[in-house]
Short mmCIF file of C-alpha atoms in Angstrom, two decimals:
data_model
loop_
_atom_site.label_atom_id
_atom_site.label_comp_id
_atom_site.label_asym_id
_atom_site.label_seq_id
_atom_site.Cartn_x
_atom_site.Cartn_y
_atom_site.Cartn_z
CA MET A 1 0.11 0.26 -0.10
CA ILE A 2 1.32 3.50 -0.98
CA SER A 3 1.86 6.26 1.79
CA LEU A 4 -0.15 9.38 2.01
CA LYS A 5 3.25 11.60 0.73
CA GLU A 6 3.77 8.82 -2.01
CA ALA A 7 0.23 9.18 -3.32
CA MET A 8 0.41 12.91 -3.77
CA LYS A 9 3.37 12.47 -6.72
CA LEU A 10 1.20 10.34 -8.46
CA SER A 11 0.32 11.11 -11.86
CA SER A 12 -2.66 11.43 -13.55
CA SER A 13 -2.74 7.59 -14.80
CA ASP A 14 -1.07 6.73 -11.56
CA ILE A 15 -4.01 8.64 -9.41
CA LEU A 16 -7.06 6.95 -12.02
CA GLU A 17 -5.17 3.36 -11.44
CA LEU A 18 -5.16 3.87 -7.68
CA ARG A 19 -9.12 4.57 -7.73
CA LYS A 20 -9.65 1.64 -9.69
CA ASP A 21 -7.53 -0.41 -7.25
CA LEU A 22 -9.53 1.22 -4.54
CA LYS A 23 -12.74 0.20 -5.89
CA ASN A 24 -11.83 -3.82 -6.33
CA LYS A 25 -10.54 -3.75 -2.62
CA ILE A 26 -14.13 -2.71 -1.88
CA LYS A 27 -16.39 -4.07 -4.31
CA GLU A 28 -19.63 -3.95 -1.73
CA THR A 29 -19.41 0.11 -1.78
CA ALA A 30 -18.22 0.29 -5.62
CA GLU A 31 -20.81 3.62 -5.38
CA LEU A 32 -18.35 5.19 -3.55
CA GLY A 33 -15.55 5.11 -6.17
CA ALA A 34 -18.09 6.42 -8.52
CA TYR A 35 -18.11 9.48 -5.63
CA VAL A 36 -14.65 10.14 -6.04
CA GLU A 37 -14.92 10.56 -9.16
CA GLN A 38 -18.09 12.90 -9.13
CA LEU A 39 -15.71 14.64 -6.32
CA THR A 40 -12.98 15.56 -8.68
CA GLY A 41 -14.82 15.62 -12.13
CA GLY A 42 -12.20 13.47 -13.65
CA GLU A 43 -9.39 16.25 -13.64
CA ILE A 44 -6.27 15.77 -12.13
CA GLY A 45 -4.85 19.25 -11.04
CA ASP A 46 -2.63 19.48 -8.05
CA GLU A 47 -0.60 16.65 -5.46
CA TYR A 48 -3.43 16.48 -3.40
CA THR A 49 -6.67 15.60 -6.08
CA GLY A 50 -8.40 12.47 -5.45
CA VAL A 51 -6.61 11.25 -2.84
CA PRO A 52 -8.80 9.12 -0.91
CA ILE A 53 -9.35 9.37 2.62
CA ALA A 54 -11.27 7.15 4.66
CA VAL A 55 -13.86 8.97 7.33
CA LYS A 56 -15.26 7.31 10.97
CA ASP A 57 -18.77 7.36 10.63
CA ASN A 58 -19.51 9.98 13.22
CA ILE A 59 -17.82 12.70 11.01
CA GLN A 60 -20.64 14.79 8.95
CA VAL A 61 -20.39 14.22 5.45
CA LYS A 62 -23.10 16.63 3.32
CA GLY A 63 -24.89 13.59 1.04
CA TRP A 64 -23.87 10.71 3.51
CA ASN A 65 -25.56 8.09 5.86
CA ILE A 66 -23.79 9.31 9.07
CA THR A 67 -24.89 6.82 11.98
CA SER A 68 -22.14 7.27 14.82
CA GLY A 69 -22.32 3.28 14.48
CA SER A 70 -25.97 3.54 15.82
CA LYS A 71 -29.19 1.99 14.82
CA ILE A 72 -31.08 5.21 16.37
CA LEU A 73 -29.26 7.20 12.95
CA GLN A 74 -30.11 4.99 10.53
CA GLY A 75 -31.46 6.62 8.18
CA TYR A 76 -29.95 9.94 8.76
CA VAL A 77 -28.36 11.87 6.20
CA ALA A 78 -25.87 14.52 7.08
CA PRO A 79 -26.77 18.11 5.82
CA TYR A 80 -23.76 19.37 5.90
CA ASN A 81 -19.34 18.64 5.68
CA ALA A 82 -17.70 18.87 9.19
CA THR A 83 -14.87 21.35 9.06
CA VAL A 84 -12.75 18.94 8.49
CA ILE A 85 -14.01 17.71 5.39
CA GLU A 86 -14.23 21.19 3.90
CA LYS A 87 -10.45 21.66 4.90
CA MET A 88 -9.79 18.06 2.65
CA LEU A 89 -12.34 19.39 -0.28
CA SER A 90 -10.45 22.75 -0.15
CA ALA A 91 -6.61 20.81 -0.74
CA ASN A 92 -9.08 18.14 -3.16
CA LEU A 93 -8.56 15.40 -0.95
CA ALA A 94 -11.25 12.93 -1.65
CA PRO A 95 -13.29 11.50 1.37
CA PHE A 96 -14.02 7.90 0.40
CA GLY A 97 -16.46 5.60 2.44
CA ARG A 98 -17.06 5.44 6.19
CA THR A 99 -15.83 3.39 8.51
CA ASN A 100 -17.06 1.27 11.42
CA MET A 101 -16.71 2.35 14.91
CA ASP A 102 -18.08 1.94 19.08
CA GLU A 103 -21.46 3.21 18.95
CA PHE A 104 -21.18 6.71 19.72
CA ALA A 105 -17.59 5.96 20.16
CA MET A 106 -18.05 4.66 23.29
CA GLY A 107 -15.79 1.33 23.73
CA SER A 108 -12.26 -0.36 22.62
CA THR A 109 -13.31 -2.94 20.40
CA THR A 110 -15.82 -2.35 17.73
CA GLU A 111 -17.65 -4.60 19.31
CA SER A 112 -20.86 -2.17 20.49
CA SER A 113 -21.06 -1.13 16.94
CA PHE A 114 -24.47 -1.38 15.39
CA TYR A 115 -22.75 -2.63 12.43
CA GLY A 116 -20.75 -5.64 14.43
CA LYS A 117 -17.24 -5.97 15.27
CA THR A 118 -14.22 -4.97 12.68
CA LEU A 119 -11.74 -7.63 12.21
CA ASN A 120 -8.06 -6.72 13.20
CA PRO A 121 -6.07 -7.03 10.16
CA LEU A 122 -3.12 -8.71 12.21
CA ASP A 123 -5.13 -11.36 13.71
CA HIS A 124 -9.06 -11.94 12.94
CA THR A 125 -9.30 -13.39 15.92
CA ARG A 126 -8.21 -10.32 17.92
CA VAL A 127 -9.94 -6.67 18.57
CA PRO A 128 -8.82 -4.09 16.13
CA GLY A 129 -9.01 -1.24 19.19
CA GLY A 130 -11.49 1.70 19.00
CA SER A 131 -13.48 3.51 18.90
CA SER A 132 -11.93 4.27 15.49
CA GLY A 133 -11.01 0.25 15.17
CA GLY A 134 -12.66 0.38 11.94
CA SER A 135 -10.28 3.93 10.33
CA ALA A 136 -7.46 1.90 11.91
CA ALA A 137 -8.24 -1.57 10.10
CA ALA A 138 -9.26 0.03 6.87
CA VAL A 139 -5.33 1.67 7.03
CA ALA A 140 -4.10 -1.17 8.36
CA ALA A 141 -5.22 -3.95 6.11
CA GLY A 142 -4.63 -1.51 2.46
CA ILE A 143 -8.25 -0.68 1.97
CA ALA A 144 -7.42 2.90 2.92
CA VAL A 145 -4.23 5.24 2.31
CA ALA A 146 -5.33 7.20 5.44
CA ALA A 147 -8.12 7.70 7.35
CA LEU A 148 -9.89 10.62 10.11
CA GLY A 149 -10.26 8.97 13.53
CA SER A 150 -11.70 10.67 16.39
CA ASP A 151 -10.13 10.91 20.05
CA THR A 152 -11.97 11.16 23.07
CA GLY A 153 -9.78 9.33 25.44
CA GLY A 154 -7.43 7.11 23.35
CA SER A 155 -9.59 6.08 20.84
CA ILE A 156 -7.25 6.89 17.70
CA ARG A 157 -4.13 5.52 19.67
CA GLN A 158 -4.96 2.69 20.89
CA PRO A 159 -6.84 1.14 17.87
CA ALA A 160 -3.96 2.86 15.66
CA ALA A 161 -1.75 0.60 18.09
CA PHE A 162 -3.55 -3.17 18.02
CA CYS A 163 -3.42 -2.67 14.26
CA GLY A 164 0.34 -0.74 13.48
CA CYS A 165 -0.54 1.97 12.44
CA VAL A 166 0.41 6.01 13.70
CA GLY A 167 -2.11 6.98 15.37
CA PHE A 168 -1.70 10.95 15.71
CA LYS A 169 -4.13 13.07 18.29
CA PRO A 170 -3.64 16.63 18.39
CA SER A 171 -3.86 18.87 21.62
CA TYR A 172 -7.56 19.60 22.24
CA GLY A 173 -8.55 22.97 20.10
CA ARG A 174 -6.20 22.63 17.45
CA VAL A 175 -8.36 21.20 14.99
CA SER A 176 -12.19 21.78 14.68
CA ARG A 177 -14.91 19.72 16.21
CA TYR A 178 -17.68 20.88 14.25
CA GLY A 179 -19.56 18.15 12.46
CA LEU A 180 -18.45 15.65 14.65
CA ALA A 181 -20.40 14.12 16.38
CA ALA A 182 -20.27 14.59 20.39
CA TYR A 183 -19.61 11.70 22.74
CA SER A 184 -17.66 14.32 25.44
CA SER A 185 -17.39 17.92 23.93
CA SER A 186 -14.81 18.58 26.44
CA LEU A 187 -12.78 15.51 25.77
CA ASP A 188 -13.32 15.09 21.80
CA GLN A 189 -10.34 15.81 18.88
CA ILE A 190 -10.22 14.41 15.37
CA GLY A 191 -6.90 13.52 14.00
CA PRO A 192 -5.58 11.13 11.71
CA ILE A 193 -4.63 7.11 11.62
CA THR A 194 -1.55 6.76 8.57
CA ARG A 195 1.11 4.50 7.61
CA SER A 196 4.00 6.85 8.28
CA VAL A 197 3.82 9.73 10.62
CA GLU A 198 5.10 12.07 7.71
CA ASP A 199 1.48 11.11 6.00
CA ALA A 200 0.12 12.53 9.88
CA ALA A 201 1.62 15.25 9.90
CA LEU A 202 0.98 15.46 5.76
CA LEU A 203 -2.92 15.32 6.69
CA TYR A 204 -2.83 16.96 10.27
CA ASP A 205 -1.80 20.02 8.13
CA VAL A 206 -4.94 19.82 5.79
CA ILE A 207 -7.10 19.67 8.80
CA ALA A 208 -5.71 21.90 11.35
CA GLY A 209 -6.02 25.96 12.38
CA HIS A 210 -8.76 27.92 14.01
CA ASP A 211 -12.60 27.60 13.43
CA GLU A 212 -15.28 29.97 14.06
CA HIS A 213 -18.27 27.42 14.10
CA ASP A 214 -16.23 26.06 16.67
CA SER A 215 -16.38 28.02 19.99
CA THR A 216 -14.17 24.76 21.44
CA SER A 217 -10.97 26.07 18.71
CA ALA A 218 -8.09 27.31 19.70
CA ASN A 219 -7.56 31.10 17.66
CA ILE A 220 -3.77 30.94 17.88
CA LYS A 221 -1.26 30.90 14.92
CA PHE A 222 -1.30 27.70 13.34
CA GLU A 223 2.51 26.30 11.37
CA SER A 224 2.53 23.95 8.92
CA THR A 225 4.44 20.83 10.68
CA ALA A 226 5.21 18.60 7.81
CA PRO A 227 7.42 20.79 5.68
CA LYS A 228 9.69 21.28 8.89
CA LEU A 229 9.96 17.28 10.42
CA ASN A 230 13.29 16.87 11.89
CA GLY A 231 14.39 13.39 12.80
CA GLU A 232 17.78 14.45 14.28
CA ARG A 233 16.11 17.04 16.64
CA LYS A 234 17.70 15.96 20.26
CA LEU A 235 15.04 16.66 22.65
CA THR A 236 14.63 15.22 26.44
CA ILE A 237 12.04 12.52 26.73
CA ALA A 238 11.21 11.54 30.03
CA PHE A 239 10.71 7.79 30.16
CA ILE A 240 7.16 7.07 32.72
CA LYS A 241 8.78 4.43 34.54
CA ASN A 242 5.82 3.43 36.90
CA TYR A 243 3.61 3.37 33.55
CA ILE A 244 6.36 1.51 32.07
CA ASP A 245 6.54 -0.85 34.95
CA GLY A 246 3.54 -1.92 35.14
CA ALA A 247 2.18 -2.94 31.39
CA SER A 248 2.44 -6.75 30.35
CA GLU A 249 6.34 -7.88 30.10
CA GLU A 250 6.30 -8.02 26.15
CA VAL A 251 4.89 -4.58 26.13
CA LYS A 252 7.67 -3.30 28.60
CA LYS A 253 10.85 -5.40 26.84
CA ALA A 254 9.46 -3.41 23.75
CA LEU A 255 9.79 -0.08 25.28
CA TYR A 256 12.61 -0.29 27.09
CA ASP A 257 14.30 -1.22 24.06
CA VAL A 258 12.74 1.90 22.50
CA ARG A 259 14.72 3.90 25.07
CA SER A 260 18.19 2.14 24.47
CA LYS A 261 17.48 3.62 20.36
CA LEU A 262 16.30 7.00 21.99
CA GLU A 263 19.33 7.09 23.53
CA SER A 264 21.03 6.18 20.71
CA MET A 265 20.38 8.58 18.75
CA GLY A 266 21.31 11.23 21.23
CA HIS A 267 18.15 12.38 22.84
CA LYS A 268 18.83 13.11 27.00
CA VAL A 269 16.27 10.55 28.27
CA ILE A 270 15.03 10.77 32.04
CA GLU A 271 12.85 8.38 34.18
CA ARG A 272 10.47 10.21 36.21
CA ASP A 273 7.06 8.98 37.61
CA LEU A 274 3.02 9.74 37.42
CA ALA A 275 0.81 9.31 40.04
CA ASN A 276 -2.43 10.63 38.76
CA SER A 277 -3.34 6.63 37.26
CA LYS A 278 -5.30 6.09 40.04
CA TYR A 279 -7.51 9.48 39.58
CA ALA A 280 -7.62 9.52 35.45
CA ILE A 281 -9.73 6.73 35.16
CA ALA A 282 -12.17 7.48 37.38
CA ALA A 283 -12.17 10.96 36.65
CA TYR A 284 -12.39 10.57 32.90
CA TYR A 285 -15.55 8.47 33.45
CA ILE A 286 -17.56 10.57 35.45
CA ILE A 287 -16.50 13.61 33.29
CA ALA A 288 -17.16 11.56 29.80
CA THR A 289 -20.23 9.82 31.00
CA ALA A 290 -21.56 12.95 32.31
CA GLU A 291 -20.74 14.52 29.36
CA ALA A 292 -22.04 11.95 26.82
CA SER A 293 -25.56 12.33 28.57
CA ALA A 294 -26.41 15.39 28.33
CA ASN A 295 -24.94 15.52 24.27
CA LEU A 296 -26.77 12.23 23.65
CA SER A 297 -30.36 13.72 25.09
CA ARG A 298 -31.28 15.08 21.49
CA TYR A 299 -31.60 11.91 20.41
CA ASP A 300 -35.43 11.34 21.55
CA GLY A 301 -37.55 10.20 18.24
CA VAL A 302 -38.25 14.18 18.17
CA ARG A 303 -36.12 16.03 15.85
CA TYR A 304 -34.14 13.33 13.68
CA GLY A 305 -32.71 9.83 13.77
CA ARG A 306 -35.43 6.87 14.69
CA ARG A 307 -38.32 6.94 16.17
CA ALA A 308 -40.76 4.54 17.85
CA GLU A 309 -44.39 3.13 17.77
CA VAL A 310 -45.42 4.26 20.51
CA SER A 311 -49.13 5.84 21.63
CA ASN A 312 -47.81 8.72 23.66
CA LEU A 313 -45.08 11.24 24.14
CA LYS A 314 -43.30 9.59 27.07
CA GLU A 315 -43.41 5.94 25.72
CA MET A 316 -42.09 7.45 22.70
CA TYR A 317 -38.56 9.05 24.56
CA ALA A 318 -38.41 5.40 26.79
CA LYS A 319 -39.04 3.36 23.42
CA THR A 320 -37.17 5.01 21.17
CA ARG A 321 -33.97 5.53 23.12
CA GLY A 322 -34.49 1.69 24.42
CA GLU A 323 -34.71 0.34 20.83
CA GLY A 324 -32.07 2.45 19.16
CA PHE A 325 -29.58 3.12 21.88
CA GLY A 326 -27.20 -0.31 22.80
CA ALA A 327 -25.78 -1.75 25.97
CA GLU A 328 -22.91 0.12 26.04
CA VAL A 329 -24.33 3.64 25.55
CA GLN A 330 -27.33 3.04 28.01
CA ARG A 331 -24.78 2.22 30.97
CA ARG A 332 -22.84 5.24 30.01
CA MET A 333 -25.92 7.82 29.69
CA LEU A 334 -27.24 6.02 32.85
CA LEU A 335 -23.75 6.07 34.97
CA GLY A 336 -23.77 9.89 33.37
CA THR A 337 -26.83 10.95 34.98
CA PHE A 338 -26.70 9.65 37.95
CA VAL A 339 -23.29 11.61 38.40
CA LEU A 340 -25.38 14.77 37.66
CA SER A 341 -28.26 14.47 39.22
CA SER A 342 -29.15 16.19 42.45
CA GLY A 343 -27.28 14.83 45.78
CA TYR A 344 -24.61 13.97 43.46
CA TYR A 345 -23.42 16.16 41.16
CA ASP A 346 -21.10 17.81 44.04
CA ALA A 347 -19.86 14.76 45.41
CA TYR A 348 -18.63 13.35 41.83
CA TYR A 349 -19.20 15.53 39.12
CA ILE A 350 -17.05 18.69 40.61
CA LYS A 351 -14.55 16.06 42.18
CA ALA A 352 -13.69 14.83 38.77
CA GLN A 353 -13.40 18.02 37.87
CA LYS A 354 -11.01 19.01 40.67
CA ALA A 355 -8.92 15.68 39.71
CA ARG A 356 -8.61 17.14 36.21
CA HIS A 357 -7.32 20.09 37.02
CA PHE A 358 -4.60 18.29 39.40
CA ILE A 359 -3.41 15.52 36.45
CA LYS A 360 -3.40 18.47 34.06
CA ARG A 361 -0.81 19.95 36.93
CA SER A 362 1.11 16.89 37.13
CA TYR A 363 1.93 16.37 33.56
CA GLU A 364 3.60 20.24 33.44
CA GLU A 365 5.41 19.02 36.56
CA VAL A 366 6.94 16.54 33.98
CA PHE A 367 7.34 19.20 31.15
CA ALA A 368 9.36 21.43 33.55
CA ASP A 369 12.34 18.97 32.87
CA ALA A 370 11.61 17.32 29.37
CA ASP A 371 10.20 17.97 26.13
CA ILE A 372 8.44 15.12 25.75
CA ILE A 373 6.92 12.19 27.75
CA MET A 374 7.07 8.50 26.66
CA MET A 375 4.29 5.92 27.83
CA PRO A 376 2.97 2.67 26.70
CA VAL A 377 -0.48 2.47 24.83
CA ALA A 378 -2.00 -0.26 26.46
CA PRO A 379 -0.92 -2.41 28.68
CA ASN A 380 -1.14 -5.26 26.16
CA VAL A 381 -1.14 -6.07 22.44
CA ALA A 382 -4.27 -6.46 21.00
CA TYR A 383 -6.94 -9.19 23.09
CA LYS A 384 -9.09 -11.72 21.31
CA PHE A 385 -12.62 -10.79 21.32
CA GLY A 386 -14.67 -11.30 24.03
CA GLU A 387 -11.76 -11.53 26.32
CA LEU A 388 -12.49 -8.25 28.25
CA ALA A 389 -16.26 -9.01 28.44
CA ASP A 390 -16.70 -7.23 32.32
CA PRO A 391 -17.29 -3.75 31.15
CA LEU A 392 -15.24 -2.17 34.62
CA GLN A 393 -11.79 -4.31 32.61
CA ALA A 394 -12.65 -3.10 29.74
CA TYR A 395 -12.47 0.44 31.45
CA LEU A 396 -9.13 -0.12 32.91
CA SER A 397 -7.70 -0.94 29.27
CA ASP A 398 -7.79 2.72 28.90
CA ILE A 399 -5.44 3.66 31.26
CA TYR A 400 -2.40 5.35 29.25
CA THR A 401 -4.44 7.32 27.01
CA ILE A 402 -6.87 9.20 29.20
CA GLY A 403 -4.99 11.28 31.20
CA VAL A 404 -3.62 12.21 27.75
CA ASN A 405 -7.14 14.15 27.05
CA LEU A 406 -7.98 14.98 30.61
CA ALA A 407 -5.50 17.60 30.27
CA GLY A 408 -5.47 18.63 26.47
CA LEU A 409 -2.57 17.28 25.24
CA PRO A 410 -1.06 16.08 21.60
CA GLY A 411 0.16 12.44 21.62
CA ILE A 412 1.33 9.81 18.93
CA THR A 413 1.55 6.44 18.83
CA VAL A 414 4.43 4.89 16.62
CA PRO A 415 4.98 1.00 15.85
CA ALA A 416 7.94 0.01 17.50
CA ALA A 417 8.29 -4.28 17.99
CA LYS A 418 6.04 -7.18 17.14
CA ASN A 419 5.55 -9.91 19.38
CA LYS A 420 5.88 -13.49 19.08
CA ASP A 421 2.60 -13.70 17.93
CA GLY A 422 3.36 -10.99 15.37
CA LEU A 423 1.06 -8.24 17.09
CA ASN A 424 1.94 -4.73 16.92
CA ILE A 425 3.19 -3.09 20.13
CA SER A 426 3.73 0.92 19.90
CA ALA A 427 5.48 3.77 21.33
CA GLN A 428 3.35 6.44 22.89
CA PHE A 429 5.09 10.34 22.94
CA ILE A 430 3.13 13.27 24.60
CA GLY A 431 4.11 17.18 23.95
CA ARG A 432 3.46 19.63 25.36
CA ALA A 433 -0.24 21.62 24.83
CA PHE A 434 0.23 23.00 21.05
CA ASP A 435 3.52 21.68 20.10
CA GLU A 436 2.58 19.03 17.76
CA GLN A 437 5.72 19.57 15.90
CA SER A 438 8.25 17.70 18.75
CA VAL A 439 5.71 15.50 19.25
CA LEU A 440 5.87 14.91 15.34
CA ASP A 441 9.75 14.97 15.09
CA VAL A 442 10.61 12.31 17.96
CA ALA A 443 8.21 10.13 16.07
CA TYR A 444 9.72 10.67 12.45
CA GLY A 445 13.27 10.02 14.06
CA LEU A 446 12.15 7.04 15.83
CA GLU A 447 10.27 5.34 12.52
CA ASN A 448 13.13 6.13 10.63
CA LEU A 449 15.82 4.24 12.96
CA LEU A 450 13.16 0.85 13.20
CA LYS A 451 13.03 1.28 8.88
CA GLY A 452 16.39 1.61 8.53
CA ASN A 453 16.31 5.06 6.95
#
């Protein structure tokens, strides 16, 4: 499978061949190939024209069925484009096919999707991760050159790691959320899943920047990162020892090997501990479910989406949601409604917000001594379907990714090793808010070393 950078250099005839190849690979969605032809008018203009990018099923594309992997949104057709889609179209990139996801981005495996689970291209018996599992699997399988995902607590980075791709979550506010179906508004962030760090930087440069349609969009100067990628930069990297030592033996060994490689490249590696893990899980699931409860209240059978056949208004609300939402979404909505209810708001939600500030401060303390933080993406490699049937165990598996969202920081995952079964192990690099360049640079340098460039 070619990279996004390589695709940009193709001739007109090569682009047409690429389209033809993609159509053959996605026979069941051949109409999307026709959409790309219509979108570009068959005219090849500049370096981006016609390069197909897969889109997660919670990002609005005008005229497409966008359902967030849920039964309740069956039949909904997006009436407008998300800002990231408008930016891609302005660059003559071609949105090409929507990818499967956990329902309303609530999950880590894609198993909660109304359409059924997505398979991991590295091993079909194992989860591809989630909630952007479809995007990661499409890129890893060579179906897509690159894909857009969304990351609320690791939903770009974890599936990218499980499928052996690069997953990049920008700082909160760097990429517009306008047109992204909301799960947790203060945590959600759109970002790219690609086959290389350079491709991640290229796609990120297209979609990033201030957007007046998004009140949470950061109104600060944006500079393109791809032209300035520098794998030779020497940085101070904080090796989060208590997180890495808490992972499985094979993950731990791989990351200690990465540490040695980083030191051989001239980086200064220092050891630090983060004591926020026991607070991060609790704070994240209180804040995320509370915001989800509020955001999903709009799906009531009145305005759009599925409506149950009932005889009165009260039944319509209850039955529409009961039939339309899956078990995981109902579970999180109930939890969110509980923590926001009278008598529990101060005891849970307010305390969770205070813990969030503590977590952000703990990262800032590490950044006082380091440019970059390094830690695992997940405690283990991709696990088998059904292996984490207990929802609480599944929530705990997000321990190394959710703190980054709570603090609003940029993070990237880079494939670093394979275990004995051929499953991928990735390293995660985290930077200061809005310092995406340093995150991309250290990842780019490591990637080049591992590839022998």
